[in-house]
PDB file of N, CA and C in Angstrom:
ATOM      1  N   UNK A 164      28.282  17.576 -88.322  1.00 50.00           N
ATOM      2  CA  UNK A 164      27.411  18.657 -87.907  1.00 50.00           C
ATOM      3  C   UNK A 164      26.290  18.035 -87.190  1.00 50.00           C
ATOM      4  N   UNK A 165      25.683  18.858 -86.335  1.00 51.00           N
ATOM      5  CA  UNK A 165      24.594  18.268 -85.539  1.00 51.00           C
ATOM      6  C   UNK A 165      23.310  18.064 -86.308  1.00 51.00           C
ATOM      7  N   UNK A 166      22.667  17.050 -86.196  1.00 59.00           N
ATOM      8  CA  UNK A 166      21.379  16.695 -86.860  1.00 59.00           C
ATOM      9  C   UNK A 166      20.203  17.461 -86.170  1.00 59.00           C
ATOM     10  N   UNK A 167      19.285  17.961 -87.117  1.00 59.00           N
ATOM     11  CA  UNK A 167      18.164  18.523 -86.512  1.00 59.00           C
ATOM     12  C   UNK A 167      18.391  20.092 -86.278  1.00 59.00           C
ATOM     13  N   UNK A 168      19.570  20.544 -86.215  1.00 62.00           N
ATOM     14  CA  UNK A 168      19.873  21.971 -85.954  1.00 62.00           C
ATOM     15  C   UNK A 168      20.050  22.788 -87.285  1.00 62.00           C
ATOM     16  N   UNK A 169      19.413  23.869 -87.301  1.00 76.00           N
ATOM     17  CA  UNK A 169      19.602  24.710 -88.489  1.00 76.00           C
ATOM     18  C   UNK A 169      20.929  25.689 -88.444  1.00 76.00           C
ATOM     19  N   UNK A 170      21.099  26.214 -87.262  1.00 78.00           N
ATOM     20  CA  UNK A 170      22.257  27.133 -87.185  1.00 78.00           C
ATOM     21  C   UNK A 170      23.417  26.355 -86.626  1.00 78.00           C
ATOM     22  N   UNK A 171      24.580  26.917 -87.174  1.00 75.00           N
ATOM     23  CA  UNK A 171      25.841  26.251 -86.765  1.00 75.00           C
ATOM     24  C   UNK A 171      26.198  26.699 -85.372  1.00 75.00           C
ATOM     25  N   UNK A 172      26.650  25.776 -84.528  1.00 78.00           N
ATOM     26  CA  UNK A 172      27.217  26.023 -83.190  1.00 78.00           C
ATOM     27  C   UNK A 172      28.721  26.367 -83.342  1.00 78.00           C
ATOM     28  N   UNK A 173      29.332  26.818 -82.263  1.00 78.00           N
ATOM     29  CA  UNK A 173      30.700  27.139 -82.272  1.00 78.00           C
ATOM     30  C   UNK A 173      31.377  25.829 -82.477  1.00 78.00           C
ATOM     31  N   UNK A 174      31.059  24.682 -82.053  1.00 80.00           N
ATOM     32  CA  UNK A 174      31.612  23.416 -82.227  1.00 80.00           C
ATOM     33  C   UNK A 174      31.547  23.051 -83.678  1.00 80.00           C
ATOM     34  N   UNK A 175      30.451  23.283 -84.343  1.00 75.00           N
ATOM     35  CA  UNK A 175      30.363  22.915 -85.825  1.00 75.00           C
ATOM     36  C   UNK A 175      31.255  23.737 -86.580  1.00 75.00           C
ATOM     37  N   UNK A 176      31.424  25.046 -86.323  1.00 77.00           N
ATOM     38  CA  UNK A 176      32.337  25.962 -87.063  1.00 77.00           C
ATOM     39  C   UNK A 176      33.879  25.472 -86.674  1.00 77.00           C
ATOM     40  N   UNK A 177      34.132  25.182 -85.544  1.00 80.00           N
ATOM     41  CA  UNK A 177      35.521  24.733 -85.267  1.00 80.00           C
ATOM     42  C   UNK A 177      35.791  23.371 -86.044  1.00 80.00           C
ATOM     43  N   UNK A 178      34.821  22.522 -86.113  1.00 79.00           N
ATOM     44  CA  UNK A 178      35.003  21.276 -86.778  1.00 79.00           C
ATOM     45  C   UNK A 178      35.352  21.509 -88.279  1.00 79.00           C
ATOM     46  N   UNK A 179      34.659  22.525 -88.879  1.00 79.00           N
ATOM     47  CA  UNK A 179      34.907  22.654 -90.304  1.00 79.00           C
ATOM     48  C   UNK A 179      36.075  23.580 -90.764  1.00 79.00           C
ATOM     49  N   UNK A 180      36.583  24.210 -89.677  1.00 84.00           N
ATOM     50  CA  UNK A 180      37.566  25.208 -89.866  1.00 84.00           C
ATOM     51  C   UNK A 180      38.844  24.632 -90.811  1.00 84.00           C
ATOM     52  N   UNK A 181      39.340  23.557 -90.315  1.00 85.00           N
ATOM     53  CA  UNK A 181      40.507  22.958 -91.042  1.00 85.00           C
ATOM     54  C   UNK A 181      40.102  22.558 -92.526  1.00 85.00           C
ATOM     55  N   UNK A 182      39.002  22.034 -92.714  1.00 86.00           N
ATOM     56  CA  UNK A 182      38.601  21.735 -94.092  1.00 86.00           C
ATOM     57  C   UNK A 182      38.338  22.924 -94.948  1.00 86.00           C
ATOM     58  N   UNK A 183      37.903  23.871 -94.482  1.00 88.00           N
ATOM     59  CA  UNK A 183      37.592  25.203 -95.218  1.00 88.00           C
ATOM     60  C   UNK A 183      39.011  25.898 -95.495  1.00 88.00           C
ATOM     61  N   UNK A 184      39.918  25.897 -94.467  1.00 89.00           N
ATOM     62  CA  UNK A 184      41.257  26.471 -94.829  1.00 89.00           C
ATOM     63  C   UNK A 184      42.017  25.731 -95.824  1.00 89.00           C
ATOM     64  N   UNK A 185      41.901  24.354 -95.757  1.00 91.00           N
ATOM     65  CA  UNK A 185      42.558  23.550 -96.742  1.00 91.00           C
ATOM     66  C   UNK A 185      41.938  23.816 -98.121  1.00 91.00           C
ATOM     67  N   UNK A 186      40.685  23.948 -98.283  1.00 91.00           N
ATOM     68  CA  UNK A 186      40.103  24.197 -99.519  1.00 91.00           C
ATOM     69  C   UNK A 186      40.521  25.543-100.207  1.00 91.00           C
ATOM     70  N   UNK A 187      40.506  26.568 -99.187  1.00 92.00           N
ATOM     71  CA  UNK A 187      40.982  27.854 -99.649  1.00 92.00           C
ATOM     72  C   UNK A 187      42.377  27.865-100.136  1.00 92.00           C
ATOM     73  N   UNK A 188      43.187  27.156 -99.462  1.00 94.00           N
ATOM     74  CA  UNK A 188      44.708  27.139 -99.835  1.00 94.00           C
ATOM     75  C   UNK A 188      44.823  26.368-101.203  1.00 94.00           C
ATOM     76  N   UNK A 189      44.099  25.328-101.352  1.00 93.00           N
ATOM     77  CA  UNK A 189      44.169  24.459-102.508  1.00 93.00           C
ATOM     78  C   UNK A 189      43.637  25.247-103.774  1.00 93.00           C
ATOM     79  N   UNK A 190      42.530  26.102-103.566  1.00 93.00           N
ATOM     80  CA  UNK A 190      41.905  26.928-104.630  1.00 93.00           C
ATOM     81  C   UNK A 190      43.024  27.940-105.083  1.00 93.00           C
ATOM     82  N   UNK A 191      43.652  28.691-104.101  1.00 93.00           N
ATOM     83  CA  UNK A 191      44.624  29.775-104.414  1.00 93.00           C
ATOM     84  C   UNK A 191      45.810  29.014-105.229  1.00 93.00           C
ATOM     85  N   UNK A 192      46.378  27.874-104.682  1.00 93.00           N
ATOM     86  CA  UNK A 192      47.450  27.238-105.442  1.00 93.00           C
ATOM     87  C   UNK A 192      47.066  26.749-106.762  1.00 93.00           C
ATOM     88  N   UNK A 193      45.816  26.179-106.996  1.00 93.00           N
ATOM     89  CA  UNK A 193      45.264  25.835-108.268  1.00 93.00           C
ATOM     90  C   UNK A 193      45.222  26.920-109.380  1.00 93.00           C
ATOM     91  N   UNK A 194      45.050  28.006-108.832  1.00 92.00           N
ATOM     92  CA  UNK A 194      44.941  29.207-109.769  1.00 92.00           C
ATOM     93  C   UNK A 194      46.323  29.453-110.335  1.00 92.00           C
ATOM     94  N   UNK A 195      47.378  28.989-109.766  1.00 91.00           N
ATOM     95  CA  UNK A 195      48.743  29.198-110.403  1.00 91.00           C
ATOM     96  C   UNK A 195      49.108  28.158-111.374  1.00 91.00           C
ATOM     97  N   UNK A 196      48.362  27.326-111.654  1.00 88.00           N
ATOM     98  CA  UNK A 196      48.497  26.219-112.629  1.00 88.00           C
ATOM     99  C   UNK A 196      48.806  26.664-114.060  1.00 88.00           C
ATOM    100  N   UNK A 197      49.839  26.204-114.669  1.00 88.00           N
ATOM    101  CA  UNK A 197      50.228  26.700-116.001  1.00 88.00           C
ATOM    102  C   UNK A 197      49.123  26.122-117.071  1.00 88.00           C
ATOM    103  N   UNK A 198      48.272  25.284-116.664  1.00 86.00           N
ATOM    104  CA  UNK A 198      47.376  24.730-117.646  1.00 86.00           C
ATOM    105  C   UNK A 198      46.157  25.702-117.816  1.00 86.00           C
ATOM    106  N   UNK A 199      46.001  26.683-116.932  1.00 89.00           N
ATOM    107  CA  UNK A 199      44.939  27.633-116.944  1.00 89.00           C
ATOM    108  C   UNK A 199      45.316  28.741-117.954  1.00 89.00           C
ATOM    109  N   UNK A 200      44.424  29.205-118.890  1.00 88.00           N
ATOM    110  CA  UNK A 200      44.796  30.207-119.878  1.00 88.00           C
ATOM    111  C   UNK A 200      44.582  31.483-119.277  1.00 88.00           C
ATOM    112  N   UNK A 201      45.369  31.839-118.211  1.00 89.00           N
ATOM    113  CA  UNK A 201      45.284  33.188-117.637  1.00 89.00           C
ATOM    114  C   UNK A 201      46.700  33.956-117.544  1.00 89.00           C
ATOM    115  N   UNK A 202      46.434  35.203-117.740  1.00 92.00           N
ATOM    116  CA  UNK A 202      47.721  36.067-117.548  1.00 92.00           C
ATOM    117  C   UNK A 202      48.004  36.221-116.083  1.00 92.00           C
ATOM    118  N   UNK A 203      49.210  36.820-115.800  1.00 93.00           N
ATOM    119  CA  UNK A 203      49.373  37.116-114.507  1.00 93.00           C
ATOM    120  C   UNK A 203      48.449  38.015-113.724  1.00 93.00           C
ATOM    121  N   UNK A 204      47.990  39.126-114.372  1.00 94.00           N
ATOM    122  CA  UNK A 204      46.966  39.937-113.829  1.00 94.00           C
ATOM    123  C   UNK A 204      45.702  39.342-113.601  1.00 94.00           C
ATOM    124  N   UNK A 205      45.280  38.432-114.584  1.00 91.00           N
ATOM    125  CA  UNK A 205      43.933  37.683-114.458  1.00 91.00           C
ATOM    126  C   UNK A 205      44.094  36.757-113.260  1.00 91.00           C
ATOM    127  N   UNK A 206      45.294  36.044-113.098  1.00 92.00           N
ATOM    128  CA  UNK A 206      45.430  35.182-111.970  1.00 92.00           C
ATOM    129  C   UNK A 206      45.203  35.931-110.617  1.00 92.00           C
ATOM    130  N   UNK A 207      45.881  37.116-110.504  1.00 94.00           N
ATOM    131  CA  UNK A 207      45.677  37.886-109.316  1.00 94.00           C
ATOM    132  C   UNK A 207      44.257  38.269-109.019  1.00 94.00           C
ATOM    133  N   UNK A 208      43.541  38.658-110.142  1.00 92.00           N
ATOM    134  CA  UNK A 208      42.211  39.051-109.995  1.00 92.00           C
ATOM    135  C   UNK A 208      41.380  37.942-109.487  1.00 92.00           C
ATOM    136  N   UNK A 209      41.615  36.644-110.048  1.00 90.00           N
ATOM    137  CA  UNK A 209      40.817  35.435-109.704  1.00 90.00           C
ATOM    138  C   UNK A 209      41.041  35.162-108.247  1.00 90.00           C
ATOM    139  N   UNK A 210      42.334  35.329-107.866  1.00 92.00           N
ATOM    140  CA  UNK A 210      42.657  34.989-106.314  1.00 92.00           C
ATOM    141  C   UNK A 210      41.906  36.066-105.471  1.00 92.00           C
ATOM    142  N   UNK A 211      41.819  37.193-105.910  1.00 93.00           N
ATOM    143  CA  UNK A 211      41.020  38.263-105.213  1.00 93.00           C
ATOM    144  C   UNK A 211      39.590  37.852-105.002  1.00 93.00           C
ATOM    145  N   UNK A 212      39.129  37.326-106.191  1.00 90.00           N
ATOM    146  CA  UNK A 212      37.737  37.003-106.127  1.00 90.00           C
ATOM    147  C   UNK A 212      37.483  35.782-105.196  1.00 90.00           C
ATOM    148  N   UNK A 213      38.437  34.876-105.164  1.00 90.00           N
ATOM    149  CA  UNK A 213      38.245  33.716-104.201  1.00 90.00           C
ATOM    150  C   UNK A 213      38.368  34.139-102.767  1.00 90.00           C
ATOM    151  N   UNK A 214      39.322  35.052-102.496  1.00 92.00           N
ATOM    152  CA  UNK A 214      39.367  35.629-101.165  1.00 92.00           C
ATOM    153  C   UNK A 214      38.137  36.344-100.768  1.00 92.00           C
ATOM    154  N   UNK A 215      37.517  37.135-101.660  1.00 90.00           N
ATOM    155  CA  UNK A 215      36.264  37.829-101.380  1.00 90.00           C
ATOM    156  C   UNK A 215      35.104  36.756-101.102  1.00 90.00           C
ATOM    157  N   UNK A 216      35.052  35.813-101.868  1.00 87.00           N
ATOM    158  CA  UNK A 216      33.999  34.710-101.651  1.00 87.00           C
ATOM    159  C   UNK A 216      34.215  34.187-100.252  1.00 87.00           C
ATOM    160  N   UNK A 217      35.466  33.796 -99.922  1.00 88.00           N
ATOM    161  CA  UNK A 217      35.638  33.155 -98.637  1.00 88.00           C
ATOM    162  C   UNK A 217      35.377  34.147 -97.506  1.00 88.00           C
ATOM    163  N   UNK A 218      35.797  35.478 -97.572  1.00 88.00           N
ATOM    164  CA  UNK A 218      35.461  36.347 -96.503  1.00 88.00           C
ATOM    165  C   UNK A 218      33.936  36.510 -96.329  1.00 88.00           C
ATOM    166  N   UNK A 219      33.234  36.618 -97.458  1.00 85.00           N
ATOM    167  CA  UNK A 219      31.767  36.714 -97.232  1.00 85.00           C
ATOM    168  C   UNK A 219      31.106  35.551 -96.726  1.00 85.00           C
ATOM    169  N   UNK A 220      31.578  34.306 -97.101  1.00 85.00           N
ATOM    170  CA  UNK A 220      31.104  33.113 -96.793  1.00 85.00           C
ATOM    171  C   UNK A 220      31.436  32.707 -95.252  1.00 85.00           C
ATOM    172  N   UNK A 221      32.516  33.492 -94.745  1.00 83.00           N
ATOM    173  CA  UNK A 221      32.895  33.250 -93.257  1.00 83.00           C
ATOM    174  C   UNK A 221      31.718  33.780 -92.317  1.00 83.00           C
ATOM    175  N   UNK A 222      30.894  34.581 -92.862  1.00 84.00           N
ATOM    176  CA  UNK A 222      29.744  35.177 -92.111  1.00 84.00           C
ATOM    177  C   UNK A 222      28.621  34.200 -92.045  1.00 84.00           C
ATOM    178  N   UNK A 223      28.632  33.088 -92.835  1.00 82.00           N
ATOM    179  CA  UNK A 223      27.517  32.256 -92.979  1.00 82.00           C
ATOM    180  C   UNK A 223      27.300  31.397 -91.666  1.00 82.00           C
ATOM    181  N   UNK A 224      26.034  31.172 -91.159  1.00 84.00           N
ATOM    182  CA  UNK A 224      25.814  30.452 -90.045  1.00 84.00           C
ATOM    183  C   UNK A 224      24.763  29.355 -90.189  1.00 84.00           C
ATOM    184  N   UNK A 225      24.239  29.242 -91.343  1.00 83.00           N
ATOM    185  CA  UNK A 225      23.273  28.063 -91.679  1.00 83.00           C
ATOM    186  C   UNK A 225      24.122  26.771 -91.938  1.00 83.00           C
ATOM    187  N   UNK A 226      23.869  25.702 -91.289  1.00 82.00           N
ATOM    188  CA  UNK A 226      24.556  24.500 -91.612  1.00 82.00           C
ATOM    189  C   UNK A 226      24.291  24.041 -93.061  1.00 82.00           C
ATOM    190  N   UNK A 227      23.215  24.184 -93.735  1.00 84.00           N
ATOM    191  CA  UNK A 227      22.908  23.839 -94.982  1.00 84.00           C
ATOM    192  C   UNK A 227      23.722  24.561 -95.968  1.00 84.00           C
ATOM    193  N   UNK A 228      23.717  25.890 -95.721  1.00 84.00           N
ATOM    194  CA  UNK A 228      24.519  26.742 -96.666  1.00 84.00           C
ATOM    195  C   UNK A 228      25.981  26.520 -96.551  1.00 84.00           C
ATOM    196  N   UNK A 229      26.510  26.271 -95.406  1.00 85.00           N
ATOM    197  CA  UNK A 229      27.907  25.883 -95.207  1.00 85.00           C
ATOM    198  C   UNK A 229      28.216  24.625 -95.921  1.00 85.00           C
ATOM    199  N   UNK A 230      27.427  23.532 -95.805  1.00 86.00           N
ATOM    200  CA  UNK A 230      27.679  22.381 -96.621  1.00 86.00           C
ATOM    201  C   UNK A 230      27.626  22.664 -98.119  1.00 86.00           C
ATOM    202  N   UNK A 231      26.709  23.495 -98.509  1.00 87.00           N
ATOM    203  CA  UNK A 231      26.696  23.776 -99.983  1.00 87.00           C
ATOM    204  C   UNK A 231      27.956  24.568-100.396  1.00 87.00           C
ATOM    205  N   UNK A 232      28.374  25.504 -99.636  1.00 87.00           N
ATOM    206  CA  UNK A 232      29.613  26.238 -99.920  1.00 87.00           C
ATOM    207  C   UNK A 232      30.840  25.342-100.040  1.00 87.00           C
ATOM    208  N   UNK A 233      30.910  24.391 -99.158  1.00 88.00           N
ATOM    209  CA  UNK A 233      32.023  23.487 -99.172  1.00 88.00           C
ATOM    210  C   UNK A 233      31.955  22.630-100.519  1.00 88.00           C
ATOM    211  N   UNK A 234      30.724  22.033-100.738  1.00 90.00           N
ATOM    212  CA  UNK A 234      30.479  21.337-101.921  1.00 90.00           C
ATOM    213  C   UNK A 234      31.036  22.069-103.269  1.00 90.00           C
ATOM    214  N   UNK A 235      30.664  23.392-103.298  1.00 88.00           N
ATOM    215  CA  UNK A 235      30.922  24.200-104.423  1.00 88.00           C
ATOM    216  C   UNK A 235      32.436  24.423-104.541  1.00 88.00           C
ATOM    217  N   UNK A 236      33.024  24.532-103.372  1.00 90.00           N
ATOM    218  CA  UNK A 236      34.516  24.723-103.410  1.00 90.00           C
ATOM    219  C   UNK A 236      35.217  23.390-103.883  1.00 90.00           C
ATOM    220  N   UNK A 237      34.675  22.346-103.351  1.00 92.00           N
ATOM    221  CA  UNK A 237      35.180  20.968-103.908  1.00 92.00           C
ATOM    222  C   UNK A 237      35.075  20.817-105.395  1.00 92.00           C
ATOM    223  N   UNK A 238      33.962  21.211-105.911  1.00 91.00           N
ATOM    224  CA  UNK A 238      33.686  21.117-107.298  1.00 91.00           C
ATOM    225  C   UNK A 238      34.562  21.992-108.057  1.00 91.00           C
ATOM    226  N   UNK A 239      34.745  23.292-107.616  1.00 90.00           N
ATOM    227  CA  UNK A 239      35.519  24.248-108.265  1.00 90.00           C
ATOM    228  C   UNK A 239      37.030  23.839-108.335  1.00 90.00           C
ATOM    229  N   UNK A 240      37.498  23.150-107.284  1.00 91.00           N
ATOM    230  CA  UNK A 240      38.871  22.675-107.160  1.00 91.00           C
ATOM    231  C   UNK A 240      38.936  21.637-108.245  1.00 91.00           C
ATOM    232  N   UNK A 241      38.049  20.699-108.406  1.00 92.00           N
ATOM    233  CA  UNK A 241      38.201  19.679-109.392  1.00 92.00           C
ATOM    234  C   UNK A 241      38.271  20.215-110.755  1.00 92.00           C
ATOM    235  N   UNK A 242      37.397  21.234-111.030  1.00 90.00           N
ATOM    236  CA  UNK A 242      37.485  21.929-112.366  1.00 90.00           C
ATOM    237  C   UNK A 242      38.888  22.617-112.573  1.00 90.00           C
ATOM    238  N   UNK A 243      39.326  23.338-111.565  1.00 90.00           N
ATOM    239  CA  UNK A 243      40.633  23.948-111.779  1.00 90.00           C
ATOM    240  C   UNK A 243      41.757  22.896-112.017  1.00 90.00           C
ATOM    241  N   UNK A 244      41.617  21.765-111.449  1.00 90.00           N
ATOM    242  CA  UNK A 244      42.713  20.812-111.591  1.00 90.00           C
ATOM    243  C   UNK A 244      42.546  20.169-113.029  1.00 90.00           C
ATOM    244  N   UNK A 245      41.439  20.293-113.633  1.00 90.00           N
ATOM    245  CA  UNK A 245      41.317  19.832-115.025  1.00 90.00           C
ATOM    246  C   UNK A 245      41.728  20.873-115.999  1.00 90.00           C
ATOM    247  N   UNK A 246      42.014  22.013-115.612  1.00 88.00           N
ATOM    248  CA  UNK A 246      42.385  23.171-116.442  1.00 88.00           C
ATOM    249  C   UNK A 246      41.388  24.014-116.861  1.00 88.00           C
ATOM    250  N   UNK A 247      40.120  23.959-116.201  1.00 87.00           N
ATOM    251  CA  UNK A 247      38.956  24.666-116.449  1.00 87.00           C
ATOM    252  C   UNK A 247      38.727  25.745-115.435  1.00 87.00           C
ATOM    253  N   UNK A 248      38.154  26.935-115.824  1.00 85.00           N
ATOM    254  CA  UNK A 248      37.826  27.969-114.877  1.00 85.00           C
ATOM    255  C   UNK A 248      36.343  27.886-114.434  1.00 85.00           C
ATOM    256  N   UNK A 249      36.045  27.673-113.167  1.00 81.00           N
ATOM    257  CA  UNK A 249      34.682  27.594-112.792  1.00 81.00           C
ATOM    258  C   UNK A 249      33.886  28.856-113.064  1.00 81.00           C
ATOM    259  N   UNK A 250      32.536  28.708-113.363  1.00 74.00           N
ATOM    260  CA  UNK A 250      31.828  29.906-113.645  1.00 74.00           C
ATOM    261  C   UNK A 250      31.725  31.063-112.729  1.00 74.00           C
ATOM    262  N   UNK A 251      31.678  30.549-111.434  1.00 64.00           N
ATOM    263  CA  UNK A 251      31.485  31.755-110.422  1.00 64.00           C
ATOM    264  C   UNK A 251      32.648  32.559-110.281  1.00 64.00           C
ATOM    265  N   UNK A 252      33.806  32.145-110.706  1.00 57.00           N
ATOM    266  CA  UNK A 252      34.986  33.118-110.716  1.00 57.00           C
ATOM    267  C   UNK A 252      35.444  33.425-112.090  1.00 57.00           C
ATOM    268  N   UNK A 253      34.652  33.268-113.122  1.00 49.00           N
ATOM    269  CA  UNK A 253      35.094  33.769-114.518  1.00 49.00           C
ATOM    270  C   UNK A 253      34.686  35.136-114.659  1.00 49.00           C
TER     271      UNK A 253
END
């Protein structure tokens, strides 16, 4: 991302697109893990929450907020892989 710029340019958004899509897919796949204590309906509800978060976050244009959202997604993915449910989707 460009240094000294507050708002994301089209180039910044294009550069992050692959990473964001990858995180999105990994989060949805991780919610299917048998180590999570969720029923089928709860899994579908959590997936819907993840989709809603990503849809709302897609409107974000601040570089700092985009970095924070990606960091939160990385952290949530690591928790899901450990068999824990992150707080923001509980």
